[in-house]
XYZ file of C-alpha atoms in Angstrom:
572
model
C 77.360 80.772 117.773
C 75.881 84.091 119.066
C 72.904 83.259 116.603
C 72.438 80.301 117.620
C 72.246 81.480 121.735
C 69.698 84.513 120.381
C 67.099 82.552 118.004
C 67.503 79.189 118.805
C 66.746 78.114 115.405
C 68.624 76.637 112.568
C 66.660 78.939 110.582
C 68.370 82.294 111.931
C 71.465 80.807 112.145
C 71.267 79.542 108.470
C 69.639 82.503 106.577
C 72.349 85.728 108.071
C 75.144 83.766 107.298
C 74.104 82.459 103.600
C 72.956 86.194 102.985
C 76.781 87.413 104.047
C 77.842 84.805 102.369
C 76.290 85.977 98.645
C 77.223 89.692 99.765
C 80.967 88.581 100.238
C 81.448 86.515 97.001
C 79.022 89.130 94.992
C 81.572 92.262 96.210
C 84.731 90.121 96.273
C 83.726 89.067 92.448
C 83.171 93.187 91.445
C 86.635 94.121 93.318
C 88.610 91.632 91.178
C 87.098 92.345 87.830
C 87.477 96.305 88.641
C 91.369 94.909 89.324
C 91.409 96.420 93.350
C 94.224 95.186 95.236
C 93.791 94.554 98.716
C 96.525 96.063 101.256
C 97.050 96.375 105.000
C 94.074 98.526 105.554
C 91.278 97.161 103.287
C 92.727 93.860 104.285
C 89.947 94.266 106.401
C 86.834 94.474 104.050
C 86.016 91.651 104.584
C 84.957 91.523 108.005
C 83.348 94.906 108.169
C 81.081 93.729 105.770
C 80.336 90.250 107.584
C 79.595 92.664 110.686
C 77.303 95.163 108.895
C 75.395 92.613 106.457
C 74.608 90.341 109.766
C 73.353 93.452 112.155
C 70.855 94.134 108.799
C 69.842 90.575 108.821
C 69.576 90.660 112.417
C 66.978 93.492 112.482
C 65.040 91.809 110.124
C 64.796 88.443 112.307
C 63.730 90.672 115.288
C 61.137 92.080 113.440
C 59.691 89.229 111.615
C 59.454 87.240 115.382
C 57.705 90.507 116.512
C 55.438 90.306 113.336
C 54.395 87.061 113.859
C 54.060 87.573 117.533
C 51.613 90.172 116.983
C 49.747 88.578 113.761
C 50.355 84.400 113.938
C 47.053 84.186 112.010
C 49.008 85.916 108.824
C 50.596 83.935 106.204
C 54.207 83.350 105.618
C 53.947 85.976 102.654
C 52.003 88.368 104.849
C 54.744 88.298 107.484
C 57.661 88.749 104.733
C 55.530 91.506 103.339
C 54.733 93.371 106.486
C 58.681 92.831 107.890
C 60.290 94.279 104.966
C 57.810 97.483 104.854
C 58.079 97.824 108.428
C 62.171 97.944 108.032
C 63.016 99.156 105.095
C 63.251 102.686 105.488
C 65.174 102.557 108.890
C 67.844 100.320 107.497
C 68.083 102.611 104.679
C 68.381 105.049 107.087
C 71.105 103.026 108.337
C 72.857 102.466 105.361
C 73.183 105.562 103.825
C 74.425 107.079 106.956
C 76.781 104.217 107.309
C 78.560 104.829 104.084
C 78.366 108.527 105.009
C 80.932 107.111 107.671
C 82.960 105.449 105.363
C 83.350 108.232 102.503
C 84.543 109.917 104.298
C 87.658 108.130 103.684
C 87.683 109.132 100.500
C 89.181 112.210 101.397
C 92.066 110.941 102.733
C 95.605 111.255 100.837
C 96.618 107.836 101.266
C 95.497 106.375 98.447
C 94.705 102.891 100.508
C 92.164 104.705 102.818
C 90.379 105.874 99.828
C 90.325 102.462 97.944
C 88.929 101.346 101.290
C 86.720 103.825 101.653
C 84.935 103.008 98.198
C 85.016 99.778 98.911
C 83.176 99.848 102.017
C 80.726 102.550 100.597
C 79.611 99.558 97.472
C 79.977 96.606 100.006
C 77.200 98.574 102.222
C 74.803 99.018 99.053
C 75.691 95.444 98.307
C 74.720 94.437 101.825
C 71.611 96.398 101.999
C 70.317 95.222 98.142
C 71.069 91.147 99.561
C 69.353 91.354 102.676
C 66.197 92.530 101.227
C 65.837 90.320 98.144
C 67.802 87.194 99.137
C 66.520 86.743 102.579
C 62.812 87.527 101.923
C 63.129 85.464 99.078
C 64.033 82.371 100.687
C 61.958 83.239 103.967
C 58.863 83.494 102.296
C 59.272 79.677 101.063
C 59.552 78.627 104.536
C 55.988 77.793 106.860
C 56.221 80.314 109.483
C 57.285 78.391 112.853
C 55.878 79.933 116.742
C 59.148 82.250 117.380
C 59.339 83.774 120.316
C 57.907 86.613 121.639
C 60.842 89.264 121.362
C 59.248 92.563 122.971
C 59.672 91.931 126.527
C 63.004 93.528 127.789
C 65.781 90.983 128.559
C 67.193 91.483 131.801
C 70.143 94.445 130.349
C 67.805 96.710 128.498
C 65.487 96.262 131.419
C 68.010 97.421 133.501
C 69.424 99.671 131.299
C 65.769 101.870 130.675
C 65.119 101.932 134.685
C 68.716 103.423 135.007
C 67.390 105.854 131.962
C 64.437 106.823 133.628
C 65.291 107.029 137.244
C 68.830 108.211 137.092
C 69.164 110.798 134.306
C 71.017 112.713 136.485
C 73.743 110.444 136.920
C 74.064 109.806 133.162
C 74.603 113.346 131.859
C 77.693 113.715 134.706
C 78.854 110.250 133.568
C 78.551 111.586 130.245
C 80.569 114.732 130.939
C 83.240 112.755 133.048
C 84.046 110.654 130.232
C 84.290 113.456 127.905
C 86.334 115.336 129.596
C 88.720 111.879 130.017
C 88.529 111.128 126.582
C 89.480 114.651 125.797
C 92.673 114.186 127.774
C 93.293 111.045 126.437
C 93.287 112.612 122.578
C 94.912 115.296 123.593
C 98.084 112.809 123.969
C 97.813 110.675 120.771
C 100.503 110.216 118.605
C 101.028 108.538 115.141
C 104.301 107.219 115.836
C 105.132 103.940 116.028
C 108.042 101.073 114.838
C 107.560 98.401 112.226
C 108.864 96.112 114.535
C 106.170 96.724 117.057
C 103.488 95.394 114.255
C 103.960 91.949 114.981
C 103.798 89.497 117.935
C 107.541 88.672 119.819
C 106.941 85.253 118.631
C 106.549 85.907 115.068
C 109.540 85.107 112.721
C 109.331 88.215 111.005
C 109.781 89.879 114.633
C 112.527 87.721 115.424
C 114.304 88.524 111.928
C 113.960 92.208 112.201
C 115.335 91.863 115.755
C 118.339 90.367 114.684
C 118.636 92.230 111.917
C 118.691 95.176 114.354
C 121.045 93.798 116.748
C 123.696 92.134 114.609
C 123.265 94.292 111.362
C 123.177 97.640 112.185
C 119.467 98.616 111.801
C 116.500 97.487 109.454
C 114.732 101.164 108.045
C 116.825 102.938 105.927
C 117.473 106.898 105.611
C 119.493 109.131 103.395
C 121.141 111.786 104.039
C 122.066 114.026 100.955
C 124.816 116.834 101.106
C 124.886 119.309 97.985
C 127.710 121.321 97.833
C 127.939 124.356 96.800
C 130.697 125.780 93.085
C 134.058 125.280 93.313
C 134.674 129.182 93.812
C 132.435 129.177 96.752
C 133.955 126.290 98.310
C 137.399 127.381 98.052
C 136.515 130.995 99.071
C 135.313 128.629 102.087
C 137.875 126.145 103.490
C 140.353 126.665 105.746
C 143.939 124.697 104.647
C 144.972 122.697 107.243
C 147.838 123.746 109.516
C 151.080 122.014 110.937
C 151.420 122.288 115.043
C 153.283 125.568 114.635
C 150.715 127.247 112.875
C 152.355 126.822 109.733
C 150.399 125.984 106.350
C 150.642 122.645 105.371
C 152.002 122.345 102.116
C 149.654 120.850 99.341
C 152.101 118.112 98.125
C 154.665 116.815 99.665
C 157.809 115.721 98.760
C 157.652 111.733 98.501
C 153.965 112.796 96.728
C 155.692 114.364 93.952
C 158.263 112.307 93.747
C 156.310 109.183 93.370
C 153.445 110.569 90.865
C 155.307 113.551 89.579
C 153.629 114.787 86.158
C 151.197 111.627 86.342
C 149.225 113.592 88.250
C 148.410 117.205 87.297
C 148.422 120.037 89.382
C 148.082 123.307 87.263
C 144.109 122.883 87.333
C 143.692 123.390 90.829
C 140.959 125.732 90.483
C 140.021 126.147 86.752
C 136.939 125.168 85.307
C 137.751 121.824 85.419
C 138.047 121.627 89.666
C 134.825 119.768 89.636
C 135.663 116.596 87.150
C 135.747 113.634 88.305
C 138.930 113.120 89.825
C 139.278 116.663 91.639
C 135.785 116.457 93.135
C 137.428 114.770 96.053
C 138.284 118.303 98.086
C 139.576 118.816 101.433
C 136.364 120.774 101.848
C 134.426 118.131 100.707
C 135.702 115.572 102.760
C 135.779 117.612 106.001
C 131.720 118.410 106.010
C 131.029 114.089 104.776
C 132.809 113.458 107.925
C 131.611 115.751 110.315
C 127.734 114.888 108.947
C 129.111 111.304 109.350
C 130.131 111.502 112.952
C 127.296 113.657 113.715
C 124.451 110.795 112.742
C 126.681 108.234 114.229
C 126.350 109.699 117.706
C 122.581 109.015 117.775
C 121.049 106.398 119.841
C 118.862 105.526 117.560
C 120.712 104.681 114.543
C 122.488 101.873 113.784
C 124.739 101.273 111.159
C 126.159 104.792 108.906
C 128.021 104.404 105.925
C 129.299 107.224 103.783
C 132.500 108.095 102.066
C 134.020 109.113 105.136
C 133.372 105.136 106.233
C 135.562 104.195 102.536
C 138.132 107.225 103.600
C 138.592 105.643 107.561
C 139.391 102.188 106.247
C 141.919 103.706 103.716
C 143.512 105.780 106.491
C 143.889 102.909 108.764
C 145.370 100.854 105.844
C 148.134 103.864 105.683
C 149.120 103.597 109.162
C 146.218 106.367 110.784
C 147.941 109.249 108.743
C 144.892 111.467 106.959
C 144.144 111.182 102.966
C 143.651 114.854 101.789
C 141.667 115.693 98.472
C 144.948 114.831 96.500
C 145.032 111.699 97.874
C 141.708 110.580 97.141
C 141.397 112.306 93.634
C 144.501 110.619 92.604
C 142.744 107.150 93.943
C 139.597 107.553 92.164
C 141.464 108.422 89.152
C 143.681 104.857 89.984
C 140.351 102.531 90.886
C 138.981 100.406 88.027
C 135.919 100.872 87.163
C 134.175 98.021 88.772
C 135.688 99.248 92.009
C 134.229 102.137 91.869
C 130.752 101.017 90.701
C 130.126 99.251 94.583
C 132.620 101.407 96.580
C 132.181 105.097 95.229
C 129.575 105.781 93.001
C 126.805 104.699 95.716
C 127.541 107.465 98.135
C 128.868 110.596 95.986
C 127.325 112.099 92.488
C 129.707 113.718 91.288
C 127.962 115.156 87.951
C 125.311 116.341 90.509
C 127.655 117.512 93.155
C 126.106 115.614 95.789
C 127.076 113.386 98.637
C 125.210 110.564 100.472
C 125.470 108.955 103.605
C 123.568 105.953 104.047
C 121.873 105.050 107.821
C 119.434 102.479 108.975
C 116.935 102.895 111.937
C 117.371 100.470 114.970
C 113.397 99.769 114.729
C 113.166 97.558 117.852
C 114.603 100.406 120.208
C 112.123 100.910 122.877
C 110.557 104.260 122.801
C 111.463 105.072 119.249
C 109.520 107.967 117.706
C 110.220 108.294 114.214
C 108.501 112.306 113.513
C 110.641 113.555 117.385
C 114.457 111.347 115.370
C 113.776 113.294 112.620
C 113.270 116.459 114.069
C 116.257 116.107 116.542
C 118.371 115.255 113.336
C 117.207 118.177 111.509
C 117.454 120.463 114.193
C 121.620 119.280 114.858
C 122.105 119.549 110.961
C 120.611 123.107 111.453
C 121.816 124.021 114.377
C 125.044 122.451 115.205
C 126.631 122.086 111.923
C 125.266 125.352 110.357
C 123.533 123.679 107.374
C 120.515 125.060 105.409
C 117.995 123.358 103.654
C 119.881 124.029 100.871
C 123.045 122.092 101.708
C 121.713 118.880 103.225
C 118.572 116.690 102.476
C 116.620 114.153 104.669
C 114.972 111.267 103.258
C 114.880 107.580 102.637
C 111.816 105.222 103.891
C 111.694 106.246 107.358
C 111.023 109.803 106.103
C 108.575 108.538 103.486
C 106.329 106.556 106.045
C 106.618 109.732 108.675
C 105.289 111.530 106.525
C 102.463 108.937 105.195
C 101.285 109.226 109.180
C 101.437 112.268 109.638
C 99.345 113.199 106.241
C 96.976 110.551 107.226
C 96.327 111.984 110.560
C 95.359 115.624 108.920
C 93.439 114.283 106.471
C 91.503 112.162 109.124
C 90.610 115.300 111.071
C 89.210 116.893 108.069
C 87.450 113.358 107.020
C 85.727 113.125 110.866
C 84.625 116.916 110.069
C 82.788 115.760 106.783
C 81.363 112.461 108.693
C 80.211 114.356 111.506
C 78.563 116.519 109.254
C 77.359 114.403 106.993
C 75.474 112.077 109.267
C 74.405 115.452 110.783
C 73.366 116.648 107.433
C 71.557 112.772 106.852
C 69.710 113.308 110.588
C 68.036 116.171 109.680
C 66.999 115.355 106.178
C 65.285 111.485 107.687
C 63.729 113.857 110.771
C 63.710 117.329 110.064
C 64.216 118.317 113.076
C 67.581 119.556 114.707
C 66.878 118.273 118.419
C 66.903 114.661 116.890
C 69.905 115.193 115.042
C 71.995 116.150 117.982
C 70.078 113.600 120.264
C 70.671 110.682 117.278
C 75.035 111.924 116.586
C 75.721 112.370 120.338
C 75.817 108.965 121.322
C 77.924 108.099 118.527
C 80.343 111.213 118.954
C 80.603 110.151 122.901
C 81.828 106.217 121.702
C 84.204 107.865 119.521
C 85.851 109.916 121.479
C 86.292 107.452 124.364
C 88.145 104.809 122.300
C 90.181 107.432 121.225
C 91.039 108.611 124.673
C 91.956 105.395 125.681
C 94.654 104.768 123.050
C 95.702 107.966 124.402
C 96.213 107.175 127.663
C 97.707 103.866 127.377
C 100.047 105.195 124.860
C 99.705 103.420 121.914
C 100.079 105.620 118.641
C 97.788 105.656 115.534
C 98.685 103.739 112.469
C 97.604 103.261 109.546
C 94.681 101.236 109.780
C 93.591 102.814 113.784
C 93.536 105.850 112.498
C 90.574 104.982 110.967
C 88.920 104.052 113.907
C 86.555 107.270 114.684
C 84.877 107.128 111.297
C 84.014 103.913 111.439
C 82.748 103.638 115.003
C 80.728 106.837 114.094
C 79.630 104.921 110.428
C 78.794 101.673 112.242
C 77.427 103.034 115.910
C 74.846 105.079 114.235
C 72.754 102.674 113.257
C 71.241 101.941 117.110
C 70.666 105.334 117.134
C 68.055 105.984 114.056
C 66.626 102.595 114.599
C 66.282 103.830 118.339
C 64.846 106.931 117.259
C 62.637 105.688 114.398
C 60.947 103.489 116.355
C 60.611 105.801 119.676
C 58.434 107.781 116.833
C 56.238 105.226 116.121
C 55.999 103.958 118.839
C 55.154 107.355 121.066
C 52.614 108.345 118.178
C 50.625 105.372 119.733
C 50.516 105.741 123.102
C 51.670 109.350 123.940
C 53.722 108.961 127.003
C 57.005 108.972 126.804
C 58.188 107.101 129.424
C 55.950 104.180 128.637
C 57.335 104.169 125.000
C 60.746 104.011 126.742
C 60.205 100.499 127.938
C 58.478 99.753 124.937
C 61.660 100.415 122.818
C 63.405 99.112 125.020
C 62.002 95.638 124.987
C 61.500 95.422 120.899
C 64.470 97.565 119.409
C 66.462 97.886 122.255
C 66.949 93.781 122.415
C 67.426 94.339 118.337
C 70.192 97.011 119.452
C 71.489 94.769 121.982
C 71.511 91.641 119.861
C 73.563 93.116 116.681
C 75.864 94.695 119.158
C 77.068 91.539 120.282
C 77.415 90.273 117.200
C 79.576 93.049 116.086
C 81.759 93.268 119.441
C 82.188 89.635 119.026
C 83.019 90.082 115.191
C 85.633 92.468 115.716
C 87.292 90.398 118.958
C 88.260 87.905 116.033
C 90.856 89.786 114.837
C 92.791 89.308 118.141
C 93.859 86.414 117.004
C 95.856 87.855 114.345
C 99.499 88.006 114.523
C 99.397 91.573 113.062
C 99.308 94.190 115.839
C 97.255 97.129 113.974
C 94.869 94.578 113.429
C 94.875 93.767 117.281
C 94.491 97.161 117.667
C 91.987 97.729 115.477
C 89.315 94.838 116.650
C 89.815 95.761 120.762
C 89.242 99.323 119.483
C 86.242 99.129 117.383
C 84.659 96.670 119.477
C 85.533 98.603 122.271
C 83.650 101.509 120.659
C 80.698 99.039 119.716
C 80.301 98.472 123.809
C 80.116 102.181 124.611
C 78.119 103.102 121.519
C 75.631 100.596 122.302
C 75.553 101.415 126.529
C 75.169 105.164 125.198
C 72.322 104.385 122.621
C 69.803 102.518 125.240
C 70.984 105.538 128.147
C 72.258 108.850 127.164
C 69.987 108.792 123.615
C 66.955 108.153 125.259
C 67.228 110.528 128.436
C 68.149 113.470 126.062
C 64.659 112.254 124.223
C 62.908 112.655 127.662
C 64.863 115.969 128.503
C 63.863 117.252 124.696
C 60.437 115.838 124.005
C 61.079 116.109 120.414
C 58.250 114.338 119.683
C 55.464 116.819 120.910
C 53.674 116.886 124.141
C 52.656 113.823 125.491
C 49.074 113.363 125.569
């Protein structure tokens, strides 16, 4: 649709889309024989590549309809010729810089991002290698029609260069204003967020997890392991209990030994053989399940908790409230079949390890849940409160699993922006050899960035695991304008010498190319809004969000720092 309202012409509506077409199937084909599977984050592959093989394609048309503009006396072959020497080495430019952006991925710990990574970084040579054999290849067996004349501005990149050249002033302290915003904005981000909150309230997963929440006591699951220290240590440890006068209570009572008598022996209390199976279950042991048990159960957060201390409740209400003490409960355990103790026991004590666990799940749909603050509260009370080391007790489970994933994935995607920054930096002065052009070309880029990044910020919504990814690729996709921008401000001032006159010039021939495969891309990526999977909400508003500013930045901020600079030489 957005080809047909540029071109006008079945033509250049016809030739992008076969040409992403043969890209898609061609890199689709190599991922399956290599055996890739796709997940959450490359799950969007596909259209990234769509995006990036039709703003190549798109440069192309421009520049053939300026070719022929300038030349309609040259054959169809002539124009091919003259449009693929002419763009070549930009859009290589382009592309290598581009999956600069997206290797840096690679660097990543999640093992996703860097599968995604590589796969963007081959579906970008594919992309490149199709648009300049298939499309010249089937243009050149077409009779060159009258296209229109595409250097004159359009009415926005008109606008947009008299704004550049008349109000520079106002564009650097724009420029600063929003950095300073967006720096605010990052300053709050967070990669926090509930499973439940990846999916639209009217989605029947949604609904499930939010009954599953509600009536059944919590959909993530945690662990919490106790490890208990030897026998000696533990009784060196306990306190007996005591009577109401004070008095020790005495180990067995009367109707207790009258009822098991020698069926249950006594004399090794406290040999080696304490810790078998049916004397694990201490008084000491008991005590510290119960008070970790209670402790967990008096968070907001958490739903249902099940431990031994749930089995031991149950039992004690059974026997009219009074309390089961370790003889109690070894003499059960010794009692219980084994297929009892297979569902009811063995899941939350190991005995041979000398380990307890109590089981929890996560209310996911609470409001304001933060998974990496729970934990840290919970840690903190184990610490603190119950005087437990890391020794003695153990977090973990799934919610700790996929904290952690986030939180590794946001340090390894400040270290990946570091090696994209610098390797497009690196790529900028190696196409221009010269460092003025390499700030002038990353700035715009860096600026686009930053601001979608300050506005998750300040509307609150955390980073997951696919828009945590969004800085590298806004900076791998966004930098195209900027060496096509810059590439042909060079040829074009080495003409006529004045840089404001090349200005408008750029304007009206790559700036409408800039302005043409931004659209496409912005209305690409406001596709995925339809999906009922949130990061992938998230992700198209943010990266076409990105796309808008990138593209506003490239036709104002890139080209004033150009007149501020004069990289190019004195005019003449």
């Amino acid at each position: 649709f957005v080809l047909a309202l540029i071109f006008r012409r079945v033509r250049w509506v016809m030739l992008p889309l076969l040409c992403c077409f043969y890209a898609i199937v061609t890199m689709v084909g190599v991922l399956g024989l290599v055996g890739w599977d796709v997940t959450v984050i490359s799950s969007n592959f596909l259209a990234l590549m769509l995006i990036v093989t039709i703003s190549i394609n798109l440069h192309l048309a421009v520049c053939y309809n300026q070719v022929f503009s300038d030349t309609p006396a040259a054959s169809q072959l002539e124009l091919v010729s003259m449009t693929v020497r002419k763009m070549a080495r930009p859009c290589l430019y382009a592309a290598l810089t581009t999956i600069i952006g997206f290797s840096s991925l690679v660097f990543s710990q999640i093992k996703p991002v860097r599968d995604f990574g590589w796969m963007m970084s081959m579906g970008l040579a594919v992309a490149f290698a199709t648009s300049f054999t298939l499309l010249p290849l089937i243009l050149v067996m077409l009779k060159p029609k009258g296209e229109r004349d595409h250097r004159d501005e359009v009415g926005l990149t008109a606008a947009l260069a008299n704004v550049t050249e008349r109000r520079g002033s106002a564009i650097l302290l724009c420029t600063l204003v929003l950095t300073l915003v967006s720096a605010a904005g990052i300053a709050r981000l967070t990669v926090e967020n509930s499973f439940i909150d990846y999916f639209r309230p009217d989605t029947e997963i949604y609904r499930g997890m939010k009954l599953i929440d509600n009536k059944l006591g919590g959909t993530t699951p945690m662990d919490v392991l106790i490890a208990f220290a030897s026998h000696a240590d533990e009784v060196e440890n306990f306190e007996p209990p005591k009577d109401e006068e004070g008095a020790l209570d005495s180990v067995v009572d009367d109707d207790f030994e009258a009822e098991f008598g020698s069926e249950f022996d006594l004399d090794g209390w406290g040999d080696e053989e304490a810790n078998s199976s049916a004397n694990w279950f201490t008084p000491f042991k008991i005590e510290r399940i119960k008070k970790v048990h209670d402790y967990l159960d008096g968070f907001d957060e958490i739903g249902k908790v099940l431990s031994l201390a749930s089995l031991i409740r149950v039992a004690e209400s059974l026997n009219d409230g009074r309390e089961l003490d370790g003889m109690d409960l070894s003499l059960l355990y010794k009692k219980l079949p084994e297929e009892i103790k297979e569902p009811l026991i063995e899941p939350y004590v190991s005995i041979e390890n000398n380990e307890a666990r109590i089981f929890l799940r996560i209310l996911d749909s609470r409001e304001g849940l933060r998974r990496k603050e729970l934990l840290e509260r919970i840690e903190a009370g184990l610490r603190d409160e119950l005087k437990l080391d890391d020794q003695q007790v153990k977090v973990t489970g799934t919610l700790v699993l996929y904290n952690n994933m986030l939180q590794s994935l946001f340090t390894s995607q400040v270290a990946s922006l570091g090696a994209v920054i610098g390797g497009i930096g690196a790529m900028f002065l190696i196409l221009f050899r010269s460092g003025k052009l390499a700030i002038i070309g990353i700035a715009p880029n860096l600026l686009a960035a930053a601001i979608v990044l300050g506005v998750l910020g300040l509307a609150g919504i955390p980073l997951d695991m696919m828009t945590i990814t969004i800085a590298a690729i806004t900076l791998g996709i966004a930098v195209d304008d900027g060496i096509h921008y810059i590439y042909r401000f060079r040829e074009e001032f080495s003409k006529c010498g004045n840089y404001v006159e090349t200005l408008h010039i750029c304007h009206g021939s790559i700036g409408r190319a800039v302005f043409y495969t931004s659209t496409t891309v912005i209305f690409g990526f406001s596709i995925l809004v339809l999906s009922n999977f949130m990061p992938t909400v998230y992700f198209g508003v943010s990266i076409g969000v990105a796309m808008l500013f990138a593209f506003l930045a490239a036709l104002t901020l890139l080209p004033r720092l150009i007149l501020i600079w004069k990289p190019f030489g004195p005019e003449t």
